[in-house]
Amino acid sequence: MKEVSCKLLVVGAGPGGYVCAIRAGQLGIDTVIVEAIKPGGTCLTVGCIPSKALIHAADEFAKLSRMAAGKSSLGISLAEPKIDLKRTVDWKDNIVGRLTNGVAGLFKKAGVKTVHGWAKFRDGKTVEVETEMGPQLIRAETVVIATGSVPVALPAVPFGGNVISSTEALALKQVPGSLAVIGGGYIGLELGTAFAKLGSKVTVVEALPRILPLYDAELTRPVGRRLAELGVEVLTGAKATGLDARTGALNVETEAGKKRALPADYILVTVGRKPLTEGWGIEELALDMAGRFIRIDDQCRTSMRGVHAIGDVTGEPMLAHRAMAQGEMVAEIVAGHKRSWDKHAIPAVCFTDPEVVSAGLSPEEARAQGREVRTALFPFSANGRAMTMLGEEGFVRVTARADNHLVLGIQAVGQGVSELSASFSLALEMGARLEDIAGTIHAHPTQSEAFAEAAMRALGQALHI
Ligand code: FAD
């Protein structure tokens, strides 16, 4: 068996693993990364990037369809648009290809060695990889587990046939006539909205009383309104109980015990993701767990000396930018730098329509921590730039400590607000007070003015409302 030794071995080349390996390579650490599928992991191949490509195509199609239906207030009319989803998917695959090749190029540039195959731990320092050329043994001084996560299956509605996960939904070659989405979290709603815009009849089945249950009701209300406008039926407090044996329809039961059969061309199950902790020899290691995740400390160290873990396998929020920040930090720790996890905010974005951003605490979360707060929101209906983009739905909301005005959390819902997330996180990381945000000149006309106005309003001095 071929044997290799290195200083650092990274298992899994998703955003956590690949960033860790590149940074380690840049720092001159002899690094090997093992990946079973493609560099980029879930995020680049079947997650963040492909979903945003599909969402963009669906948005463009919906805009043109509105114009063709004579519903545009912009005075533009055109003939009915058509979409060839196969070509859309080819375009999306091309972007994915460019990005995954890009990561492979960055590995080369940083001097990182890559091994393609499935890694299995023999012990905390040794991994066996099934490669196309046969098994290979890798010994390392330090190991980083970055195996990521996989979709959760519903035992009553198992994957297979027309029951699909987000991965298959992102590769459909034809727009389904009807789509039932189980799970009203961000992945289900992002994809459900996109297919509704492409013309599918979409029904969302959510067991909890609200969609996007991780966000507060004020923030998600505009998303619910838009889903209704798009003709998406949302069944909250409803459980998917199985498939009708004869028709294949999805059986749904409401809290009140009412039963209903939902016939659908495809059933998309998006009830969450779980850390990938099986199939790679975790049983050979003595790792402490935190529930279903690998337990880590503020340096992403596990309970085993020389074994770090990063990304989705280590806990919530399971987001690409958390994984990347952990990956970068761990590489620097391995290089001997003094680093620890001291982030104030991990922003979360739902690329729904309208988009939702949350960084830091919501007003309820801040109050639940016993804090006295000042909170205010500024609506996009009073923002000139939003009006010029037909984006008057939504707002920016700021929450700060009542005593010293230190900003604790910022949320927004509205068209394109994902791009505001950077200034929200920056404000929280810099320890901004309401006066800092209100006193920063925000370019006119931009949606970002709503951020400054929300801070001004919290100080009791809003100008444009
Ligand atoms: P992953 O990206 O899951 O990568 C793990 C890699 O490890 C995989 O490539 C896997 O093949 C490999 N691997 C695992 N075990 C082994 C082994 N034993 N041997 C070899 N290789 C192995 N996040 C956001 O921040 N923003 C978004 O907009 C967003 N949208 C999403 C949309 C969808 C549809 C989905 C599914 C996810 C989305 N996410 C989004 C979540 C994001 O993709 C994950 O948080 C992120 O990919 C986690 O990175 P990771 O490095 O921990 O793991």
JSON list of N, CA and C in Angstrom, two decimals, residues 211-249:
[
{"chain": "A", "resi": 211, "resn": "ILE", "atom": "N", "xyz": [-43.41, 29.40, 8.88]},
{"chain": "A", "resi": 211, "resn": "ILE", "atom": "CA", "xyz": [-42.26, 29.13, 8.00]},
{"chain": "A", "resi": 211, "resn": "ILE", "atom": "C", "xyz": [-41.04, 29.83, 8.59]},
{"chain": "A", "resi": 212, "resn": "LEU", "atom": "N", "xyz": [-39.86, 29.44, 8.16]},
{"chain": "A", "resi": 212, "resn": "LEU", "atom": "CA", "xyz": [-38.58, 29.99, 8.66]},
{"chain": "A", "resi": 212, "resn": "LEU", "atom": "C", "xyz": [-38.62, 30.15, 10.18]},
{"chain": "A", "resi": 213, "resn": "PRO", "atom": "N", "xyz": [-38.89, 29.07, 10.90]},
{"chain": "A", "resi": 213, "resn": "PRO", "atom": "CA", "xyz": [-39.11, 29.18, 12.34]},
{"chain": "A", "resi": 213, "resn": "PRO", "atom": "C", "xyz": [-37.91, 29.68, 13.13]},
{"chain": "A", "resi": 214, "resn": "LEU", "atom": "N", "xyz": [-36.70, 29.67, 12.51]},
{"chain": "A", "resi": 214, "resn": "LEU", "atom": "CA", "xyz": [-35.53, 30.15, 13.26]},
{"chain": "A", "resi": 214, "resn": "LEU", "atom": "C", "xyz": [-35.46, 31.67, 13.29]},
{"chain": "A", "resi": 215, "resn": "TYR", "atom": "N", "xyz": [-36.32, 32.33, 12.50]},
{"chain": "A", "resi": 215, "resn": "TYR", "atom": "CA", "xyz": [-36.31, 33.80, 12.45]},
{"chain": "A", "resi": 215, "resn": "TYR", "atom": "C", "xyz": [-37.61, 34.30, 13.06]},
{"chain": "A", "resi": 216, "resn": "ASP", "atom": "N", "xyz": [-37.63, 35.57, 13.54]},
{"chain": "A", "resi": 216, "resn": "ASP", "atom": "CA", "xyz": [-38.84, 36.04, 14.20]},
{"chain": "A", "resi": 216, "resn": "ASP", "atom": "C", "xyz": [-39.93, 36.38, 13.17]},
{"chain": "A", "resi": 217, "resn": "ALA", "atom": "N", "xyz": [-41.16, 36.41, 13.69]},
{"chain": "A", "resi": 217, "resn": "ALA", "atom": "CA", "xyz": [-42.33, 36.51, 12.81]},
{"chain": "A", "resi": 217, "resn": "ALA", "atom": "C", "xyz": [-42.36, 37.83, 12.03]},
{"chain": "A", "resi": 218, "resn": "GLU", "atom": "N", "xyz": [-41.92, 38.92, 12.68]},
{"chain": "A", "resi": 218, "resn": "GLU", "atom": "CA", "xyz": [-41.92, 40.22, 11.98]},
{"chain": "A", "resi": 218, "resn": "GLU", "atom": "C", "xyz": [-41.03, 40.18, 10.74]},
{"chain": "A", "resi": 219, "resn": "LEU", "atom": "N", "xyz": [-39.91, 39.48, 10.90]},
{"chain": "A", "resi": 219, "resn": "LEU", "atom": "CA", "xyz": [-38.93, 39.41, 9.83]},
{"chain": "A", "resi": 219, "resn": "LEU", "atom": "C", "xyz": [-39.39, 38.54, 8.66]},
{"chain": "A", "resi": 220, "resn": "THR", "atom": "N", "xyz": [-40.14, 37.51, 8.97]},
{"chain": "A", "resi": 220, "resn": "THR", "atom": "CA", "xyz": [-40.49, 36.55, 7.90]},
{"chain": "A", "resi": 220, "resn": "THR", "atom": "C", "xyz": [-41.86, 36.83, 7.28]},
{"chain": "A", "resi": 221, "resn": "ARG", "atom": "N", "xyz": [-42.62, 37.75, 7.87]},
{"chain": "A", "resi": 221, "resn": "ARG", "atom": "CA", "xyz": [-43.97, 38.02, 7.33]},
{"chain": "A", "resi": 221, "resn": "ARG", "atom": "C", "xyz": [-43.93, 38.39, 5.84]},
{"chain": "A", "resi": 222, "resn": "PRO", "atom": "N", "xyz": [-43.02, 39.27, 5.39]},
{"chain": "A", "resi": 222, "resn": "PRO", "atom": "CA", "xyz": [-43.00, 39.61, 3.96]},
{"chain": "A", "resi": 222, "resn": "PRO", "atom": "C", "xyz": [-42.75, 38.39, 3.07]},
{"chain": "A", "resi": 223, "resn": "VAL", "atom": "N", "xyz": [-42.01, 37.42, 3.58]},
{"chain": "A", "resi": 223, "resn": "VAL", "atom": "CA", "xyz": [-41.75, 36.20, 2.77]},
{"chain": "A", "resi": 223, "resn": "VAL", "atom": "C", "xyz": [-43.05, 35.43, 2.60]},
{"chain": "A", "resi": 224, "resn": "GLY", "atom": "N", "xyz": [-43.83, 35.33, 3.68]},
{"chain": "A", "resi": 224, "resn": "GLY", "atom": "CA", "xyz": [-45.12, 34.63, 3.60]},
{"chain": "A", "resi": 224, "resn": "GLY", "atom": "C", "xyz": [-46.06, 35.31, 2.61]},
{"chain": "A", "resi": 225, "resn": "ARG", "atom": "N", "xyz": [-46.05, 36.66, 2.64]},
{"chain": "A", "resi": 225, "resn": "ARG", "atom": "CA", "xyz": [-46.93, 37.40, 1.70]},
{"chain": "A", "resi": 225, "resn": "ARG", "atom": "C", "xyz": [-46.54, 37.14, 0.26]},
{"chain": "A", "resi": 226, "resn": "ARG", "atom": "N", "xyz": [-45.24, 37.12, 0.01]},
{"chain": "A", "resi": 226, "resn": "ARG", "atom": "CA", "xyz": [-44.76, 36.92, -1.38]},
{"chain": "A", "resi": 226, "resn": "ARG", "atom": "C", "xyz": [-45.07, 35.49, -1.85]},
{"chain": "A", "resi": 227, "resn": "LEU", "atom": "N", "xyz": [-44.94, 34.53, -0.93]},
{"chain": "A", "resi": 227, "resn": "LEU", "atom": "CA", "xyz": [-45.25, 33.14, -1.32]},
{"chain": "A", "resi": 227, "resn": "LEU", "atom": "C", "xyz": [-46.71, 33.07, -1.75]},
{"chain": "A", "resi": 228, "resn": "ALA", "atom": "N", "xyz": [-47.59, 33.76, -1.00]},
{"chain": "A", "resi": 228, "resn": "ALA", "atom": "CA", "xyz": [-49.02, 33.75, -1.35]},
{"chain": "A", "resi": 228, "resn": "ALA", "atom": "C", "xyz": [-49.22, 34.39, -2.72]},
{"chain": "A", "resi": 229, "resn": "GLU", "atom": "N", "xyz": [-48.52, 35.50, -2.98]},
{"chain": "A", "resi": 229, "resn": "GLU", "atom": "CA", "xyz": [-48.62, 36.17, -4.29]},
{"chain": "A", "resi": 229, "resn": "GLU", "atom": "C", "xyz": [-48.20, 35.26, -5.43]},
{"chain": "A", "resi": 230, "resn": "LEU", "atom": "N", "xyz": [-47.19, 34.43, -5.14]},
{"chain": "A", "resi": 230, "resn": "LEU", "atom": "CA", "xyz": [-46.68, 33.52, -6.18]},
{"chain": "A", "resi": 230, "resn": "LEU", "atom": "C", "xyz": [-47.55, 32.27, -6.33]},
{"chain": "A", "resi": 231, "resn": "GLY", "atom": "N", "xyz": [-48.59, 32.19, -5.50]},
{"chain": "A", "resi": 231, "resn": "GLY", "atom": "CA", "xyz": [-49.50, 31.05, -5.59]},
{"chain": "A", "resi": 231, "resn": "GLY", "atom": "C", "xyz": [-48.99, 29.82, -4.87]},
{"chain": "A", "resi": 232, "resn": "VAL", "atom": "N", "xyz": [-47.98, 30.00, -3.99]},
{"chain": "A", "resi": 232, "resn": "VAL", "atom": "CA", "xyz": [-47.46, 28.86, -3.22]},
{"chain": "A", "resi": 232, "resn": "VAL", "atom": "C", "xyz": [-48.40, 28.62, -2.04]},
{"chain": "A", "resi": 233, "resn": "GLU", "atom": "N", "xyz": [-48.87, 27.39, -1.91]},
{"chain": "A", "resi": 233, "resn": "GLU", "atom": "CA", "xyz": [-49.73, 27.07, -0.78]},
{"chain": "A", "resi": 233, "resn": "GLU", "atom": "C", "xyz": [-48.82, 26.65, 0.38]},
{"chain": "A", "resi": 234, "resn": "VAL", "atom": "N", "xyz": [-49.00, 27.28, 1.53]},
{"chain": "A", "resi": 234, "resn": "VAL", "atom": "CA", "xyz": [-48.17, 26.94, 2.69]},
{"chain": "A", "resi": 234, "resn": "VAL", "atom": "C", "xyz": [-49.05, 26.31, 3.75]},
{"chain": "A", "resi": 235, "resn": "LEU", "atom": "N", "xyz": [-48.76, 25.04, 4.07]},
{"chain": "A", "resi": 235, "resn": "LEU", "atom": "CA", "xyz": [-49.52, 24.34, 5.10]},
{"chain": "A", "resi": 235, "resn": "LEU", "atom": "C", "xyz": [-48.66, 24.29, 6.35]},
{"chain": "A", "resi": 236, "resn": "THR", "atom": "N", "xyz": [-48.96, 25.15, 7.34]},
{"chain": "A", "resi": 236, "resn": "THR", "atom": "CA", "xyz": [-48.18, 25.11, 8.58]},
{"chain": "A", "resi": 236, "resn": "THR", "atom": "C", "xyz": [-48.90, 24.22, 9.58]},
{"chain": "A", "resi": 237, "resn": "GLY", "atom": "N", "xyz": [-48.18, 23.80, 10.61]},
{"chain": "A", "resi": 237, "resn": "GLY", "atom": "CA", "xyz": [-48.76, 22.88, 11.58]},
{"chain": "A", "resi": 237, "resn": "GLY", "atom": "C", "xyz": [-49.22, 21.59, 10.90]},
{"chain": "A", "resi": 238, "resn": "ALA", "atom": "N", "xyz": [-48.54, 21.21, 9.84]},
{"chain": "A", "resi": 238, "resn": "ALA", "atom": "CA", "xyz": [-48.95, 20.02, 9.06]},
{"chain": "A", "resi": 238, "resn": "ALA", "atom": "C", "xyz": [-47.78, 19.05, 8.92]},
{"chain": "A", "resi": 239, "resn": "LYS", "atom": "N", "xyz": [-48.08, 17.78, 9.07]},
{"chain": "A", "resi": 239, "resn": "LYS", "atom": "CA", "xyz": [-47.02, 16.76, 9.01]},
{"chain": "A", "resi": 239, "resn": "LYS", "atom": "C", "xyz": [-47.17, 15.89, 7.79]},
{"chain": "A", "resi": 240, "resn": "ALA", "atom": "N", "xyz": [-46.07, 15.60, 7.12]},
{"chain": "A", "resi": 240, "resn": "ALA", "atom": "CA", "xyz": [-46.09, 14.63, 6.03]},
{"chain": "A", "resi": 240, "resn": "ALA", "atom": "C", "xyz": [-46.02, 13.26, 6.68]},
{"chain": "A", "resi": 241, "resn": "THR", "atom": "N", "xyz": [-47.05, 12.42, 6.46]},
{"chain": "A", "resi": 241, "resn": "THR", "atom": "CA", "xyz": [-47.10, 11.15, 7.19]},
{"chain": "A", "resi": 241, "resn": "THR", "atom": "C", "xyz": [-46.72, 9.95, 6.33]},
{"chain": "A", "resi": 242, "resn": "GLY", "atom": "N", "xyz": [-46.61, 10.13, 5.03]},
{"chain": "A", "resi": 242, "resn": "GLY", "atom": "CA", "xyz": [-46.23, 9.00, 4.18]},
{"chain": "A", "resi": 242, "resn": "GLY", "atom": "C", "xyz": [-46.70, 9.21, 2.76]},
{"chain": "A", "resi": 243, "resn": "LEU", "atom": "N", "xyz": [-46.54, 8.15, 1.96]},
{"chain": "A", "resi": 243, "resn": "LEU", "atom": "CA", "xyz": [-46.96, 8.23, 0.56]},
{"chain": "A", "resi": 243, "resn": "LEU", "atom": "C", "xyz": [-48.15, 7.30, 0.36]},
{"chain": "A", "resi": 244, "resn": "ASP", "atom": "N", "xyz": [-49.11, 7.75, -0.42]},
{"chain": "A", "resi": 244, "resn": "ASP", "atom": "CA", "xyz": [-50.26, 6.91, -0.73]},
{"chain": "A", "resi": 244, "resn": "ASP", "atom": "C", "xyz": [-49.77, 5.73, -1.59]},
{"chain": "A", "resi": 245, "resn": "ALA", "atom": "N", "xyz": [-50.01, 4.52, -1.13]},
{"chain": "A", "resi": 245, "resn": "ALA", "atom": "CA", "xyz": [-49.46, 3.33, -1.80]},
{"chain": "A", "resi": 245, "resn": "ALA", "atom": "C", "xyz": [-49.97, 3.22, -3.24]},
{"chain": "A", "resi": 246, "resn": "ARG", "atom": "N", "xyz": [-51.17, 3.69, -3.51]},
{"chain": "A", "resi": 246, "resn": "ARG", "atom": "CA", "xyz": [-51.77, 3.51, -4.84]},
{"chain": "A", "resi": 246, "resn": "ARG", "atom": "C", "xyz": [-51.37, 4.65, -5.79]},
{"chain": "A", "resi": 247, "resn": "THR", "atom": "N", "xyz": [-51.54, 5.91, -5.31]},
{"chain": "A", "resi": 247, "resn": "THR", "atom": "CA", "xyz": [-51.33, 7.06, -6.22]},
{"chain": "A", "resi": 247, "resn": "THR", "atom": "C", "xyz": [-49.95, 7.69, -6.08]},
{"chain": "A", "resi": 248, "resn": "GLY", "atom": "N", "xyz": [-49.24, 7.41, -4.98]},
{"chain": "A", "resi": 248, "resn": "GLY", "atom": "CA", "xyz": [-47.93, 8.03, -4.74]},
{"chain": "A", "resi": 248, "resn": "GLY", "atom": "C", "xyz": [-48.06, 9.44, -4.19]},
{"chain": "A", "resi": 249, "resn": "ALA", "atom": "N", "xyz": [-49.30, 9.89, -3.96]},
{"chain": "A", "resi": 249, "resn": "ALA", "atom": "CA", "xyz": [-49.50, 11.24, -3.42]},
{"chain": "A", "resi": 249, "resn": "ALA", "atom": "C", "xyz": [-48.94, 11.32, -2.00]}
]
